[in-house]
Short mmCIF file of C-alpha atoms and ligand atoms in Angstrom, two decimals:
data_model
loop_
_atom_site.label_atom_id
_atom_site.label_comp_id
_atom_site.label_asym_id
_atom_site.label_seq_id
_atom_site.Cartn_x
_atom_site.Cartn_y
_atom_site.Cartn_z
CA MET A 1 344.12 83.78 -89.23
CA LYS A 2 346.98 85.27 -87.13
CA VAL A 3 348.66 82.90 -84.75
CA VAL A 4 350.01 84.66 -81.53
CA THR A 5 351.73 83.13 -78.38
CA ASN A 6 351.40 85.82 -75.89
CA ASP A 7 349.87 89.07 -74.76
CA ILE A 8 352.44 91.34 -76.61
CA GLU A 9 352.01 89.55 -80.00
CA LEU A 10 348.22 89.82 -79.33
CA LYS A 11 348.34 93.46 -78.73
CA ILE A 12 350.31 93.87 -82.14
CA ALA A 13 347.81 91.72 -83.94
CA LEU A 14 344.90 93.93 -82.49
CA GLN A 15 346.66 97.17 -83.03
CA ASP A 16 344.46 98.33 -85.89
CA PHE A 17 341.28 97.28 -83.97
CA ASN A 18 339.31 99.98 -82.32
CA ARG A 19 338.66 98.23 -78.95
CA GLY A 20 336.30 100.86 -77.88
CA LYS A 21 333.94 100.74 -80.82
CA ARG A 22 334.42 97.20 -81.83
CA LYS A 23 333.58 93.91 -80.10
CA LEU A 24 336.04 91.04 -79.54
CA GLY A 25 334.56 87.54 -78.86
CA PHE A 26 336.62 84.87 -77.27
CA ILE A 27 336.48 81.10 -77.08
CA PRO A 28 338.97 79.39 -74.56
CA THR A 29 339.57 75.70 -75.62
CA MET A 30 341.98 73.00 -74.88
CA GLY A 31 342.07 71.90 -78.57
CA ALA A 32 340.92 68.74 -80.15
CA LEU A 33 338.35 70.77 -81.68
CA HIS A 34 335.05 69.54 -82.85
CA GLU A 35 331.61 70.82 -84.05
CA GLY A 36 330.70 71.93 -80.62
CA HIS A 37 333.77 74.35 -80.59
CA LEU A 38 333.24 75.41 -84.21
CA HIS A 39 329.67 76.26 -83.32
CA LEU A 40 330.98 78.84 -80.58
CA VAL A 41 333.34 80.29 -82.99
CA LYS A 42 330.64 80.73 -85.66
CA GLN A 43 328.23 82.43 -83.05
CA SER A 44 331.25 84.69 -82.00
CA HIS A 45 331.93 85.52 -85.56
CA GLU A 46 328.38 86.58 -86.20
CA GLU A 47 328.03 88.51 -83.11
CA ASN A 48 331.41 90.34 -82.85
CA ASP A 49 333.98 92.23 -85.12
CA ILE A 50 336.85 89.96 -84.14
CA THR A 51 336.97 86.30 -82.80
CA VAL A 52 339.92 85.06 -80.77
CA VAL A 53 340.22 81.43 -79.84
CA SER A 54 342.85 79.91 -77.41
CA ILE A 55 344.22 76.47 -77.32
CA PHE A 56 345.95 75.54 -74.03
CA ILE A 57 345.81 72.13 -72.40
CA ASN A 58 345.79 73.36 -68.74
CA PRO A 59 347.58 70.89 -66.52
CA LYS A 60 346.16 72.50 -63.38
CA GLN A 61 342.72 71.36 -64.15
CA PHE A 62 343.39 67.74 -64.61
CA ASN A 63 343.10 65.81 -61.26
CA ASN A 64 344.12 62.75 -62.96
CA GLN A 65 347.58 62.39 -64.66
CA ASP A 66 346.38 59.62 -67.04
CA ASP A 67 343.49 61.91 -68.23
CA PHE A 68 346.12 64.61 -68.91
CA ASP A 69 348.58 62.29 -70.61
CA LYS A 70 345.72 60.86 -72.89
CA TYR A 71 344.09 64.20 -73.63
CA PRO A 72 344.05 64.39 -77.45
CA VAL A 73 346.37 66.86 -79.22
CA THR A 74 345.47 67.57 -82.76
CA LEU A 75 346.98 71.00 -83.35
CA GLU A 76 347.30 70.95 -87.18
CA SER A 77 343.74 69.94 -87.77
CA ASP A 78 342.56 72.42 -85.20
CA LYS A 79 344.41 75.17 -86.96
CA GLU A 80 342.70 74.12 -90.40
CA LEU A 81 339.27 73.89 -88.66
CA LEU A 82 339.52 77.43 -87.13
CA GLU A 83 340.92 78.88 -90.42
CA ARG A 84 337.76 77.76 -92.13
CA GLY A 85 335.56 78.55 -89.20
CA HIS A 86 336.23 82.32 -89.22
CA CYS A 87 338.63 82.61 -86.31
CA ASP A 88 340.70 85.82 -86.71
CA ILE A 89 343.18 85.14 -84.04
CA LEU A 90 344.57 81.91 -82.51
CA LEU A 91 346.15 82.30 -79.17
CA LEU A 92 348.68 79.37 -78.49
CA PRO A 93 350.25 80.24 -75.05
CA SER A 94 352.96 78.35 -73.48
CA GLN A 95 353.02 77.30 -69.95
CA GLU A 96 355.36 80.29 -68.97
CA VAL A 97 352.92 82.80 -70.53
CA ILE A 98 349.79 81.36 -68.48
CA TYR A 99 351.67 80.58 -65.38
CA PRO A 100 354.65 83.03 -65.15
CA LYS A 101 357.33 82.99 -62.54
CA GLY A 102 355.85 84.38 -59.38
CA PHE A 103 352.27 83.41 -60.59
CA LYS A 104 349.70 84.14 -57.93
CA PRO A 105 346.61 82.13 -57.95
CA VAL A 106 343.32 84.13 -57.76
CA LYS A 107 340.76 83.31 -55.14
CA VAL A 108 337.20 83.23 -56.27
CA ASP A 109 334.24 82.35 -54.02
CA ILE A 110 332.43 79.56 -55.83
CA ASP A 111 330.36 78.82 -52.76
CA THR A 112 328.75 75.25 -52.85
CA LEU A 113 329.78 74.70 -56.39
CA ASN A 114 333.07 72.89 -55.28
CA LYS A 115 331.11 70.69 -52.99
CA VAL A 116 328.73 69.10 -55.42
CA PHE A 117 329.03 66.79 -58.60
CA GLU A 118 332.17 67.65 -60.38
CA GLY A 119 333.71 69.47 -57.33
CA PRO A 120 334.33 66.26 -55.02
CA MET A 121 334.79 63.91 -58.17
CA ARG A 122 337.67 66.00 -59.41
CA PRO A 123 339.47 67.69 -56.56
CA GLY A 124 341.17 70.92 -57.63
CA HIS A 125 339.58 70.84 -61.13
CA PHE A 126 337.62 74.03 -60.76
CA ASP A 127 340.41 75.83 -59.09
CA GLY A 128 342.51 74.97 -62.11
CA VAL A 129 339.80 76.07 -64.47
CA ILE A 130 339.52 79.44 -62.57
CA GLN A 131 343.26 80.07 -62.70
CA VAL A 132 343.47 79.27 -66.49
CA VAL A 133 340.47 81.17 -67.51
CA ASN A 134 341.29 84.26 -65.31
CA ARG A 135 344.66 84.44 -67.02
CA LEU A 136 343.27 84.06 -70.51
CA PHE A 137 340.56 86.73 -69.63
CA GLU A 138 343.42 89.04 -68.40
CA ILE A 139 345.45 88.45 -71.71
CA VAL A 140 342.64 88.58 -74.19
CA THR A 141 340.39 91.23 -72.28
CA PRO A 142 337.30 89.95 -74.15
CA ASP A 143 334.05 91.85 -74.67
CA VAL A 144 332.18 88.64 -74.79
CA SER A 145 333.32 84.95 -73.97
CA TYR A 146 331.50 81.77 -75.14
CA PHE A 147 331.24 78.50 -73.29
CA GLY A 148 329.26 75.23 -74.02
CA LEU A 149 326.53 74.19 -71.64
CA LYS A 150 327.75 70.54 -71.72
CA ASP A 151 330.10 71.55 -68.87
CA PHE A 152 327.14 73.16 -67.02
CA GLN A 153 328.92 73.27 -63.62
CA GLN A 154 331.95 74.96 -65.23
CA CYS A 155 329.51 77.70 -66.77
CA LEU A 156 328.40 78.51 -63.15
CA VAL A 157 331.97 78.59 -61.92
CA ILE A 158 332.97 80.90 -64.80
CA LYS A 159 330.00 83.11 -63.99
CA ALA A 160 331.23 83.54 -60.54
CA LEU A 161 334.68 84.44 -61.88
CA ARG A 162 333.21 86.82 -64.20
CA ASN A 163 330.90 88.54 -61.45
CA GLU A 164 333.93 88.78 -59.09
CA LEU A 165 336.82 89.85 -61.40
CA PHE A 166 335.54 90.82 -64.98
CA PRO A 167 331.98 92.43 -64.31
CA LYS A 168 331.99 94.25 -67.75
CA MET A 169 332.62 91.08 -69.66
CA GLU A 170 329.59 89.38 -71.33
CA LEU A 171 329.30 85.66 -70.97
CA LYS A 172 327.39 83.40 -73.51
CA PHE A 173 326.57 79.86 -72.61
CA VAL A 174 325.65 77.94 -75.69
CA PRO A 175 323.51 74.75 -75.95
CA THR A 176 325.11 71.48 -76.33
CA ILE A 177 325.86 70.29 -79.84
CA ARG A 178 324.91 66.66 -80.13
CA LYS A 179 325.26 63.84 -82.68
CA ALA A 180 321.92 62.81 -84.37
CA GLU A 181 321.53 60.13 -81.98
CA GLY A 182 322.07 62.20 -78.90
CA LEU A 183 325.75 62.06 -77.81
CA ALA A 184 327.03 65.29 -76.59
CA LEU A 185 330.01 66.29 -78.72
CA SER A 186 333.22 66.22 -76.63
CA SER A 187 336.88 65.93 -77.27
CA ARG A 188 336.89 62.78 -75.10
CA ASN A 189 334.61 61.04 -77.49
CA ALA A 190 337.67 60.27 -79.74
CA ARG A 191 338.92 57.80 -77.15
CA LEU A 192 335.88 55.60 -77.46
CA SER A 193 335.66 52.82 -79.94
CA GLN A 194 333.02 53.06 -82.63
CA LEU A 195 330.81 50.77 -80.71
CA GLY A 196 331.37 52.87 -77.66
CA GLN A 197 330.39 56.01 -79.41
CA GLU A 198 327.19 54.36 -80.42
CA LYS A 199 326.53 53.17 -77.05
CA ALA A 200 327.11 56.44 -75.50
CA ASN A 201 324.07 57.81 -77.14
CA ILE A 202 322.19 55.98 -74.34
CA ILE A 203 323.46 58.78 -71.85
CA PHE A 204 321.42 61.48 -73.52
CA LYS A 205 318.47 59.22 -74.09
CA THR A 206 318.37 58.23 -70.39
CA LEU A 207 318.55 61.94 -69.45
CA ALA A 208 315.80 62.89 -71.72
CA MET A 209 313.63 59.99 -70.37
CA ILE A 210 313.78 61.47 -66.98
CA LYS A 211 311.84 64.45 -68.31
CA GLU A 212 309.26 62.10 -69.54
CA LEU A 213 308.95 60.23 -66.23
CA LYS A 214 308.42 63.53 -64.43
CA LYS A 215 304.86 63.31 -65.48
CA HIS A 216 304.32 59.98 -63.81
CA ILE A 217 306.70 59.20 -61.03
CA GLU A 218 308.93 61.02 -58.20
CA PRO A 219 312.45 61.65 -58.93
CA TYR A 220 313.87 58.99 -56.66
CA ASP A 221 312.25 56.33 -58.66
CA ALA A 222 313.05 57.94 -62.10
CA LEU A 223 316.76 58.43 -61.15
CA LYS A 224 316.87 54.84 -59.88
CA TYR A 225 315.47 53.62 -63.22
CA GLY A 226 317.83 55.78 -65.22
CA LYS A 227 320.81 54.53 -63.30
CA HIS A 228 319.60 51.03 -63.80
CA ILE A 229 319.48 51.45 -67.69
CA LEU A 230 322.97 53.00 -67.79
CA THR A 231 324.43 50.22 -65.53
CA GLN A 232 322.71 47.49 -67.58
CA ASN A 233 324.34 48.96 -70.74
CA GLY A 234 327.79 48.79 -69.28
CA PHE A 235 328.29 52.21 -67.96
CA GLU A 236 329.77 52.89 -64.59
CA VAL A 237 327.74 55.60 -63.05
CA GLU A 238 329.54 58.21 -60.85
CA TYR A 239 326.43 60.39 -60.52
CA PHE A 240 323.03 60.72 -62.01
CA ALA A 241 321.03 63.24 -60.06
CA LEU A 242 318.38 65.90 -60.06
CA ALA A 243 319.38 69.41 -59.08
CA ASN A 244 318.24 73.05 -59.18
CA ALA A 245 319.57 74.44 -62.34
CA ASP A 246 320.28 77.81 -60.69
CA THR A 247 322.26 76.55 -57.72
CA LEU A 248 323.14 72.98 -58.47
CA ILE A 249 321.76 71.98 -55.15
CA GLU A 250 320.50 68.41 -55.30
CA SER A 251 316.79 68.05 -55.20
CA LYS A 252 314.54 65.32 -54.05
CA LYS A 253 311.39 67.07 -55.59
CA TRP A 254 310.57 67.94 -59.17
CA LEU A 255 311.15 71.75 -59.41
CA ARG A 256 309.10 74.08 -61.54
CA ASN A 257 309.60 74.04 -65.42
CA GLY A 258 313.13 75.15 -66.52
CA LYS A 259 314.78 74.70 -63.04
CA ASN A 260 315.38 70.96 -63.18
CA ILE A 261 318.58 69.72 -64.30
CA VAL A 262 319.56 66.10 -64.40
CA LEU A 263 323.50 65.64 -64.44
CA ALA A 264 325.31 62.55 -65.42
CA ALA A 265 329.01 61.55 -65.08
CA VAL A 266 329.67 58.09 -66.34
CA TRP A 267 332.53 55.91 -67.41
CA LEU A 268 332.64 53.80 -70.57
CA GLU A 269 335.70 52.05 -72.08
CA GLY A 270 337.76 53.82 -69.37
CA VAL A 271 336.58 57.33 -70.64
CA ARG A 272 334.73 59.63 -68.32
CA LEU A 273 331.69 61.32 -70.00
CA ILE A 274 329.56 64.02 -68.45
CA ASP A 275 326.26 65.28 -69.74
CA ASN A 276 323.09 67.11 -68.60
CA TYR A 277 319.54 67.90 -69.44
CA ILE A 278 317.55 70.96 -68.26
CA PHE A 279 313.82 70.97 -68.28
O1 PAF B 301 336.13 73.55 -71.23
C1 PAF B 301 337.31 73.60 -71.48
O2 PAF B 301 337.69 73.19 -72.69
C2 PAF B 301 338.38 74.06 -70.53
O3 PAF B 301 337.83 73.85 -69.18
C3 PAF B 301 338.65 75.66 -70.64
C4 PAF B 301 337.49 76.44 -70.37
C5 PAF B 301 339.10 75.93 -71.86
C6 PAF B 301 339.74 75.86 -69.61
O4 PAF B 301 340.87 75.28 -69.84
#
């Protein structure tokens, strides 16, 4: 695996690579890699001729300084995992590479996405994601980029960015990788105690329960019961809601199969966890 730090080094690393005929797959990350990331890398390796992974902890997308300060940094083990996981090139850009002097933020119309769920809860977050992913797409110019569906709303934001500024690039949204008991893999899980990690399985179980309740009761009662279970188990619930999976507009009615998404953001042991379930 080659390690590069900017667009020039990346160009040199790719000089023997015939961009016209061969496909480049890209996975942007903030490091603290886990099986979920490695799954994306594996998929890219299988579907493309070359796979580039970036690690950059983007300060612009943290609306909370404490969350930024506590974000796990595990560069050495990340490198080992990527080496074993068939990553060809690791891009490790500095702040100056991503946000050079005179940096002009791009504007992307993300419509209602900024007004629901993660939008109001994390002011400025999606704008930060747009800025960094836009810069990374400009530097890497991928044919295909991979993102995990755990961050469902982020996937829709990135789709808007792609549609507006990178229409030729293909996007692949990959199902969430979970522990056997259901917990969605996330870099933030590392901040939970062993007991907390076990308890956090309840999030997925509660989301999956809503699908079962659909057969019997209305969304309002199903969601109320789901929130009750989470609160009883010591979670602080920020949101636990049903929405249309295409638009993320909240819904008071069950939608037709495949359009229902239940989204959860909860706090446990001072860690904010999100997950979702589509049915
Ligand atoms: O999902 C993430 O890890 C980040 O939001 C991303 C897409 C790498 C941008 O910093």
